[in-house]
Amino acid sequence: MNLLDRFFGRQPKNTAVEAKDRLKILLAHERVTTNAPDFLPMMKQEILEVIRKYIQIDKDQVKVHMQRQQGVSVLELEVELPQGPSGKNASLSLA
Amino acid sequence: MSKVIVVTSGKGGVGKTTSAAAIATGLAMRGHKTVVIDFDVGLRNLDLIMGCERRVVFDFINVINDGVRLNQALIKDKRVENLSILPTSQTKDKEALKQEGVQKVLDELKGEFDYIICDSPAGIERGAMMSLYFADEAIIVTNPEVSSVRDSDRILGILNSKSRRAELGLEAVKQHLLVTRYDAERVNKGEMLKLDDIVEILAIPVLGVIPQCSSVLSASNVGMPVILDEKSKASDAYKDAVSRLLGEEVDLRFLQPEKKSFFERLFRRSA
Ligand SMILES: Nc1ncnc2c1ncn2[C@@H]1O[C@H](COP(=O)(O)OP(=O)(O)OP(=O)(O)O)[C@@H](O)[C@H]1O
Ligand SMILES: [Mg+2]
C-alpha cells in the first residue's frame, strides 16, 4: 500500500480470497467429471436397464456421480421416477 | 519394509526436483538407506541438483532396456552416507519407461533401500504416470497459486484411481501436502493463497511448508541439495518435513514473515 492509498483509506484488493473462491467452484465441477472412473458410463447403462425392467424411465432420468471426499469415494445414484398416483414426480435416491 | 514415495505435482517448475533431492538427503542423514530416482526422461535434472552429473555412466533407462546391472547405474552420494542416486537418460523415446521394467528395478531396489524416492516429471504423461504407479506414499508439491492447486487436485484424483494400489483395491496411496515457495509476507497482504486455504481445498495432511528462499537457487548452482545448507530457512523447513515423514510431530514454521529491522522497513521497496 503506498502513502496515497493509505491517506485515502483505500485497501488493496484481497486477490487471495478470490483465488480460493474460484478454485472451490472449479474443483467441485472437475472432481465429478475428470476423476470419474472409466466404468461409470457402462455402469450407468446397466443400472438403467435394470430399472427399465420394472419402470419405464428415460435415459436422463438416471444420474450417476462419483465423488472423492476425504478418504472415501461416494457413489451417488439419483433416479427420477415418472408421475406416481399422487400426481407428483417421485424420486429415488441412493447414496 | 521399504517404501516407495513419489514426489509429484502435475504443474511444472513448482519444486519437485528440489524437494525430492532435499527429502531423500534428509532421510539418509537420519540414517535411512535411501535412493532417489529421476523419472524425468528426456530432461534429466536430478543429477545436476544432486551435483553428480559428471559421475553418470549408466542410467535408469539402460538398466530397464539394455541389460545394464543396477549397481553399475547407482551413484553413491559423496557427502551423505546411505544415499544413492539413480539418474535417468536424455533419450527422447518416451516409451523407454516400460512398466514391467520399472517394476523390476523397484523390486530390486527394495532389497537394498528403506526409502525409494521418485522424482516425477511435470504433466500427466507416461513418465509422471510411471513414477506414481508403484507408490506407497505421495508428496504433492504445491505452490500457493491457482493453477498449481488445481493440478495438485488432478494428481490426487489420479493417485486415487490409476495407481497400482487403486487398481488392486489395496489401501490407498498415503498423501502428503508440501507447500513450497511460500511467501508469508505476500500471504499476509492477501496477495497469495494461505496454507489454510490450500489445505481446505485439497483436504490432505500437511507435510511441510517451504518458504520462498534465495538459498534454493544458490544451492542448485553448486549442485548441493538445499537441505545441506545449514544457514538456510528452506533447509530447516525440509528437515522438519523429513521429521514429519518419519512420524514425528513438529510445529509448522515460516508461516509468518520475518520481523524486519527499522532500517529495512524504512527502505522497503515494493515487490
Ligand atoms: N523454496 C524455494 N525458494 C525459491 N526458489 C525455489 C524454491 N523451490 C524451488 N525453487 C526454484 O524453482 C525452480 C523450479 O524448481 P524445480 O526444478 O525443483 O521444480 P520441478 O517441479 O522439479 O520442475 P519440473 O516440473 O520442470 O521438473 C528452480 O529454479 C528452483 O531453484
Ligand atoms: Mg523436476
Coordinates of C-alpha atoms and ligand atoms in Angstrom, one line a residue:
Chain A
M1 CA 0.0 0.0 0.0
N2 CA 1.5 3.3 -0.9
L3 CA 1.2 6.5 1.1
L4 CA -1.6 7.9 -1.1
D5 CA -3.7 4.8 -0.8
R6 CA -3.2 4.9 3.0
F7 CA -4.2 8.6 3.1
F8 CA -7.4 8.0 1.3
G9 CA -8.1 4.8 3.2
R10 CA -8.0 2.6 0.1
Q11 CA -7.4 -1.0 0.8
P12 CA -5.6 -3.1 -1.7
K13 CA -7.8 -5.8 -3.2
N14 CA -7.5 -9.2 -1.4
T15 CA -7.0 -11.3 -4.5
A16 CA -6.2 -14.4 -2.5
V17 CA -9.9 -14.6 -1.4
E18 CA -11.0 -14.5 -5.0
A19 CA -8.4 -17.2 -5.9
K20 CA -9.8 -19.5 -3.2
D21 CA -13.4 -19.0 -4.3
R22 CA -12.7 -19.6 -7.9
L23 CA -10.8 -22.8 -7.1
K24 CA -13.6 -24.1 -4.9
I25 CA -16.1 -23.7 -7.7
L26 CA -13.9 -25.1 -10.4
L27 CA -12.7 -28.1 -8.5
A28 CA -16.2 -29.1 -7.3
H29 CA -17.0 -29.4 -11.0
E30 CA -13.8 -31.0 -12.2
R31 CA -13.8 -33.6 -9.5
V32 CA -17.0 -35.1 -10.7
T33 CA -16.1 -35.0 -14.4
T34 CA -12.4 -35.7 -14.9
N35 CA -11.9 -38.0 -11.9
A36 CA -14.8 -40.3 -12.8
P37 CA -13.7 -43.9 -13.3
D38 CA -13.8 -45.3 -16.8
F39 CA -16.5 -47.8 -15.9
L40 CA -19.0 -45.1 -14.9
P41 CA -20.9 -44.8 -18.3
M42 CA -21.2 -48.6 -18.6
M43 CA -22.4 -48.9 -15.0
K44 CA -25.0 -46.2 -15.7
Q45 CA -26.3 -48.1 -18.7
E46 CA -26.6 -51.3 -16.8
I47 CA -28.4 -49.6 -13.9
L48 CA -30.8 -48.0 -16.4
E49 CA -31.5 -51.4 -17.9
V50 CA -32.3 -53.0 -14.5
I51 CA -34.7 -50.2 -13.6
R52 CA -36.4 -50.4 -17.0
K53 CA -37.3 -53.9 -16.3
Y54 CA -39.8 -52.6 -13.8
I55 CA -40.4 -48.9 -14.5
Q56 CA -40.4 -47.1 -17.8
I57 CA -37.9 -44.2 -17.5
D58 CA -35.8 -42.0 -19.8
K59 CA -32.0 -42.1 -20.0
D60 CA -31.6 -38.7 -18.5
Q61 CA -33.8 -39.6 -15.5
V62 CA -30.8 -41.5 -14.1
K63 CA -27.9 -39.6 -12.7
V64 CA -24.7 -41.3 -11.5
H65 CA -21.9 -39.4 -9.9
M66 CA -18.7 -40.5 -8.2
Q67 CA -17.2 -38.0 -5.8
R68 CA -13.9 -38.0 -3.9
Q69 CA -14.1 -36.8 -0.3
Q70 CA -11.6 -37.0 2.4
G71 CA -10.5 -40.7 2.5
V72 CA -13.6 -42.1 0.8
S73 CA -15.3 -42.0 -2.6
V74 CA -19.1 -41.6 -2.7
L75 CA -21.2 -43.1 -5.4
E76 CA -24.3 -41.1 -5.9
L77 CA -27.3 -42.5 -7.8
E78 CA -30.3 -40.5 -8.4
V79 CA -33.4 -41.8 -10.3
E80 CA -36.3 -39.6 -11.2
L81 CA -39.4 -41.7 -11.3
P82 CA -42.4 -40.9 -13.6
Q83 CA -45.6 -39.4 -12.2
G84 CA -46.9 -41.6 -9.4
P85 CA -50.5 -42.0 -8.3
S86 CA -50.1 -38.9 -6.1
G87 CA -49.6 -36.9 -9.3
K88 CA -46.2 -35.7 -8.3
N89 CA -42.8 -36.7 -9.6
A90 CA -41.3 -39.2 -7.2
S91 CA -37.6 -39.6 -6.9
L92 CA -35.4 -42.4 -5.6
S93 CA -32.0 -41.5 -4.2
L94 CA -29.4 -43.9 -3.1
A95 CA -26.0 -42.6 -1.7
Chain B
M1 CA 9.7 -52.8 4.8
S2 CA 10.8 -50.3 2.2
K3 CA 8.6 -47.5 1.0
V4 CA 8.2 -46.1 -2.5
I5 CA 7.4 -42.4 -2.3
V6 CA 6.6 -40.3 -5.3
V7 CA 7.2 -36.5 -5.4
T8 CA 4.7 -35.2 -7.8
S9 CA 2.6 -32.1 -8.7
G10 CA 1.1 -32.0 -12.2
K11 CA 2.3 -28.5 -12.8
G12 CA 5.9 -27.9 -13.8
G13 CA 8.5 -25.9 -12.0
V14 CA 6.9 -25.9 -8.6
G15 CA 9.9 -27.5 -6.8
K16 CA 9.6 -31.3 -7.2
T17 CA 13.2 -32.0 -8.0
T18 CA 14.4 -29.6 -5.3
S19 CA 12.1 -31.3 -2.8
A20 CA 12.9 -34.9 -3.9
A21 CA 16.6 -34.2 -3.6
A22 CA 16.2 -32.4 -0.2
I23 CA 13.9 -35.1 1.3
A24 CA 16.0 -38.0 0.1
T25 CA 19.1 -36.4 1.5
G26 CA 17.3 -35.7 4.8
L27 CA 16.1 -39.3 5.1
A28 CA 19.7 -40.5 4.5
M29 CA 21.0 -38.1 7.1
R30 CA 18.6 -39.6 9.6
G31 CA 20.2 -43.0 9.0
H32 CA 17.8 -44.5 6.5
K33 CA 19.1 -46.2 3.4
T34 CA 17.7 -44.0 0.6
V35 CA 17.7 -43.9 -3.2
V36 CA 16.3 -41.1 -5.3
I37 CA 15.3 -41.9 -8.9
D38 CA 14.9 -39.4 -11.8
F39 CA 11.7 -40.2 -13.8
D40 CA 12.0 -37.1 -15.9
V41 CA 13.2 -39.0 -19.0
G42 CA 14.5 -36.6 -21.7
L43 CA 15.3 -33.7 -19.4
R44 CA 17.3 -35.2 -16.5
N45 CA 17.8 -32.6 -13.8
L46 CA 18.2 -34.5 -10.6
D47 CA 21.9 -35.3 -11.2
L48 CA 22.6 -31.6 -11.5
I49 CA 20.7 -30.7 -8.3
M50 CA 22.5 -33.6 -6.5
G51 CA 25.8 -32.5 -8.0
C52 CA 26.7 -35.9 -9.5
E53 CA 26.2 -35.1 -13.2
R54 CA 29.9 -35.9 -14.1
R55 CA 29.7 -39.3 -12.5
V56 CA 26.8 -40.6 -14.6
V57 CA 27.9 -43.5 -16.8
F58 CA 24.8 -45.7 -17.0
D59 CA 21.3 -44.8 -16.1
F60 CA 17.8 -46.0 -15.2
I61 CA 16.8 -46.5 -18.9
N62 CA 20.0 -48.6 -19.5
V63 CA 19.0 -50.8 -16.6
I64 CA 15.5 -51.2 -18.0
N65 CA 16.3 -51.7 -21.7
D66 CA 20.0 -52.5 -22.2
G67 CA 20.8 -55.2 -19.6
V68 CA 23.0 -52.9 -17.5
R69 CA 23.1 -54.0 -13.9
L70 CA 21.5 -51.7 -11.3
N71 CA 24.8 -51.4 -9.4
Q72 CA 26.5 -50.1 -12.4
A73 CA 24.0 -47.2 -12.7
L74 CA 23.5 -46.3 -9.0
I75 CA 25.7 -43.4 -7.8
K76 CA 26.7 -43.2 -4.2
D77 CA 26.5 -39.7 -2.8
K78 CA 29.9 -38.4 -1.7
R79 CA 28.6 -36.2 1.1
V80 CA 26.0 -38.3 2.8
E81 CA 26.2 -41.9 3.8
N82 CA 23.2 -44.2 2.9
L83 CA 22.3 -42.0 -0.1
S84 CA 22.3 -43.1 -3.7
I85 CA 21.1 -41.5 -6.9
L86 CA 19.6 -43.3 -10.0
P87 CA 19.9 -40.8 -12.8
T88 CA 17.8 -41.0 -16.0
S89 CA 18.8 -40.6 -19.6
Q90 CA 18.2 -37.8 -22.1
T91 CA 16.6 -40.1 -24.6
K92 CA 13.6 -38.7 -26.4
D93 CA 11.9 -42.1 -26.5
K94 CA 9.1 -41.7 -24.0
E95 CA 8.3 -45.4 -24.3
A96 CA 11.6 -46.2 -22.7
L97 CA 9.9 -46.4 -19.3
K98 CA 8.3 -49.8 -19.6
Q99 CA 6.0 -50.7 -16.7
E100 CA 7.5 -54.2 -16.2
G101 CA 11.0 -52.8 -16.4
V102 CA 10.2 -50.1 -13.8
Q103 CA 8.7 -52.7 -11.5
K104 CA 11.7 -54.9 -11.8
V105 CA 14.1 -52.1 -10.9
L106 CA 11.9 -51.0 -7.9
D107 CA 11.7 -54.6 -6.6
E108 CA 15.4 -54.9 -6.7
L109 CA 15.9 -51.5 -5.0
K110 CA 13.5 -52.6 -2.3
G111 CA 16.0 -55.3 -1.3
E112 CA 18.6 -52.7 -0.5
F113 CA 16.9 -49.5 0.5
D114 CA 14.4 -48.3 3.1
Y115 CA 13.2 -45.4 1.1
I116 CA 12.8 -45.1 -2.7
I117 CA 12.1 -41.5 -3.7
C118 CA 10.7 -41.0 -7.2
D119 CA 11.1 -37.5 -8.7
S120 CA 8.2 -37.2 -11.2
P121 CA 8.3 -35.1 -14.3
A122 CA 5.6 -32.4 -14.8
G123 CA 2.3 -33.3 -16.5
I124 CA 0.3 -36.5 -16.6
E125 CA 2.1 -38.3 -19.4
R126 CA 3.9 -41.6 -19.3
G127 CA 6.9 -40.5 -17.1
A128 CA 4.6 -39.0 -14.5
M129 CA 2.2 -42.0 -14.5
M130 CA 5.1 -44.5 -14.2
S131 CA 6.6 -42.5 -11.3
L132 CA 3.3 -42.6 -9.3
Y133 CA 2.0 -46.0 -10.3
F134 CA 4.0 -48.1 -7.8
A135 CA 3.9 -45.5 -5.0
D136 CA 3.0 -46.3 -1.4
E137 CA 3.0 -42.7 -0.5
A138 CA 2.9 -39.4 -2.4
I139 CA 4.3 -36.0 -1.7
I140 CA 2.1 -33.4 -3.5
V141 CA 4.3 -30.4 -4.2
T142 CA 2.1 -27.3 -4.5
N143 CA 2.7 -23.6 -4.9
P144 CA 0.3 -21.1 -3.4
E145 CA -1.2 -20.3 -6.8
V146 CA -4.4 -21.3 -8.5
S147 CA -3.0 -23.4 -11.4
S148 CA -0.7 -25.3 -9.1
V149 CA -3.6 -26.1 -6.6
R150 CA -5.8 -27.2 -9.5
D151 CA -3.1 -29.5 -10.9
S152 CA -2.4 -31.0 -7.5
D153 CA -6.1 -31.8 -7.2
R154 CA -6.0 -33.6 -10.5
I155 CA -3.0 -35.6 -9.4
L156 CA -4.8 -36.6 -6.2
G157 CA -7.6 -37.9 -8.4
I158 CA -5.2 -39.9 -10.5
L159 CA -3.5 -41.4 -7.4
N160 CA -6.9 -42.5 -6.2
S161 CA -7.9 -44.1 -9.5
K162 CA -4.9 -45.0 -11.6
S163 CA -2.2 -46.1 -9.2
R164 CA -1.3 -49.7 -8.6
R165 CA -2.9 -49.5 -5.1
A166 CA -6.1 -48.1 -6.5
E167 CA -6.2 -50.7 -9.3
L168 CA -5.7 -53.6 -7.0
G169 CA -8.1 -52.2 -4.4
L170 CA -5.3 -52.0 -1.8
E171 CA -5.0 -49.4 1.0
A172 CA -4.9 -46.0 -0.7
V173 CA -1.7 -44.2 -1.5
K174 CA -0.9 -42.1 1.6
Q175 CA -0.9 -38.5 0.5
H176 CA 1.1 -35.6 1.9
L177 CA 0.9 -31.9 1.1
L178 CA 4.2 -30.0 0.7
V179 CA 3.6 -26.3 0.0
T180 CA 6.7 -24.7 -1.5
R181 CA 7.8 -21.2 -2.5
Y182 CA 5.6 -19.8 0.3
D183 CA 5.9 -16.1 0.7
A184 CA 4.4 -15.2 4.1
E185 CA 4.7 -11.5 3.5
R186 CA 2.5 -11.7 0.4
V187 CA 0.1 -14.1 2.1
N188 CA -0.4 -11.5 4.9
K189 CA -1.1 -8.8 2.3
G190 CA -3.8 -11.0 0.8
E191 CA -1.9 -11.4 -2.4
M192 CA -1.2 -15.1 -2.1
L193 CA -3.3 -18.2 -1.1
K194 CA -2.6 -19.0 2.5
L195 CA -1.8 -22.5 3.8
D196 CA -5.2 -23.0 5.4
D197 CA -6.9 -22.2 2.1
I198 CA -4.8 -24.8 0.2
V199 CA -5.4 -27.4 3.0
E200 CA -9.1 -26.7 2.9
I201 CA -9.3 -27.2 -0.8
L202 CA -7.1 -30.2 -1.2
A203 CA -8.1 -31.9 2.1
I204 CA -4.9 -33.8 2.7
P205 CA -2.5 -33.6 5.7
V206 CA 0.4 -31.1 5.6
L207 CA 4.0 -32.5 5.4
G208 CA 5.6 -29.1 5.4
V209 CA 5.8 -25.5 4.2
I210 CA 8.9 -24.4 2.4
P211 CA 9.5 -20.7 2.3
Q212 CA 10.5 -18.9 -0.9
C213 CA 14.2 -18.6 -0.3
S214 CA 17.2 -17.4 -2.3
S215 CA 19.3 -20.3 -0.9
V216 CA 17.5 -22.8 -3.1
L217 CA 18.9 -21.2 -6.3
S218 CA 22.4 -20.9 -4.8
A219 CA 22.4 -24.5 -3.7
S220 CA 21.4 -25.6 -7.2
N221 CA 24.2 -23.5 -8.7
V222 CA 26.7 -25.6 -6.8
G223 CA 25.0 -29.0 -7.1
M224 CA 24.1 -29.4 -3.4
P225 CA 20.7 -30.4 -2.1
V226 CA 19.5 -27.3 -0.2
I227 CA 18.9 -29.3 3.0
L228 CA 22.7 -29.4 3.4
D229 CA 22.9 -25.6 3.6
E230 CA 22.9 -25.2 7.3
K231 CA 22.1 -21.4 7.3
S232 CA 19.1 -21.7 5.0
K233 CA 15.4 -21.4 6.1
A234 CA 14.5 -23.8 3.3
S235 CA 16.9 -26.3 4.9
D236 CA 15.2 -26.0 8.3
A237 CA 11.8 -26.4 6.7
Y238 CA 12.9 -29.5 4.7
K239 CA 14.3 -31.0 7.9
D240 CA 11.0 -30.5 9.7
A241 CA 9.2 -32.2 6.7
V242 CA 11.5 -35.2 6.9
S243 CA 10.8 -35.5 10.7
R244 CA 7.1 -35.5 9.9
L245 CA 7.5 -38.1 7.2
L246 CA 9.2 -40.2 9.9
G247 CA 6.1 -39.8 12.0
E248 CA 7.3 -37.1 14.4
E249 CA 5.2 -34.2 15.5
V250 CA 6.8 -30.9 14.7
D251 CA 5.1 -27.5 14.7
L252 CA 4.9 -25.6 11.4
R253 CA 7.3 -22.8 11.0
F254 CA 7.8 -19.9 8.4
L255 CA 4.1 -19.1 8.3
Q256 CA 4.7 -15.5 9.4
P257 CA 7.1 -13.0 7.7
E258 CA 10.4 -12.3 9.4
K259 CA 10.3 -9.3 11.6
K260 CA 12.2 -6.6 9.7
S261 CA 14.6 -4.1 11.3
F262 CA 13.7 -0.4 11.4
F263 CA 16.1 0.3 8.5
E264 CA 14.8 -2.4 6.3
R265 CA 11.3 -1.1 6.8
L266 CA 12.3 2.4 6.1
F267 CA 13.9 1.5 2.8
R268 CA 11.4 -1.2 1.9
R269 CA 10.8 -1.5 -1.8
S270 CA 7.6 -2.8 -3.1
A271 CA 7.8 -6.3 -4.6
Ligands
LIG1 N1 11.6 -22.7 -1.8 C1 12.1 -22.1 -3.0 N2 12.5 -20.9 -3.0 C2 13.0 -20.3 -4.1 N3 13.1 -20.9 -5.3 C3 12.7 -22.2 -5.4 C4 12.1 -22.9 -4.2 N4 11.8 -24.1 -4.6 C5 12.1 -24.2 -5.9 N5 12.7 -23.1 -6.4 C6 13.1 -22.8 -7.8 O1 12.1 -23.1 -8.6 C7 12.6 -23.6 -9.9 C8 12.0 -25.0 -10.2 O2 12.4 -25.9 -9.2 P1 12.4 -27.5 -9.5 O3 13.3 -27.7 -10.7 O4 12.7 -28.2 -8.2 O5 10.9 -27.7 -9.9 P2 10.3 -29.0 -10.6 O6 8.9 -29.1 -10.1 O7 11.2 -30.2 -10.4 O8 10.3 -28.6 -12.1 P3 9.9 -29.5 -13.4 O9 8.5 -29.7 -13.4 O10 10.5 -28.8 -14.6 O11 10.6 -30.9 -13.2 C9 14.1 -23.7 -9.7 O12 14.7 -22.6 -10.3 C10 14.3 -23.7 -8.2 O13 15.5 -23.1 -7.8
MG2 MG 12.0 -31.6 -11.9

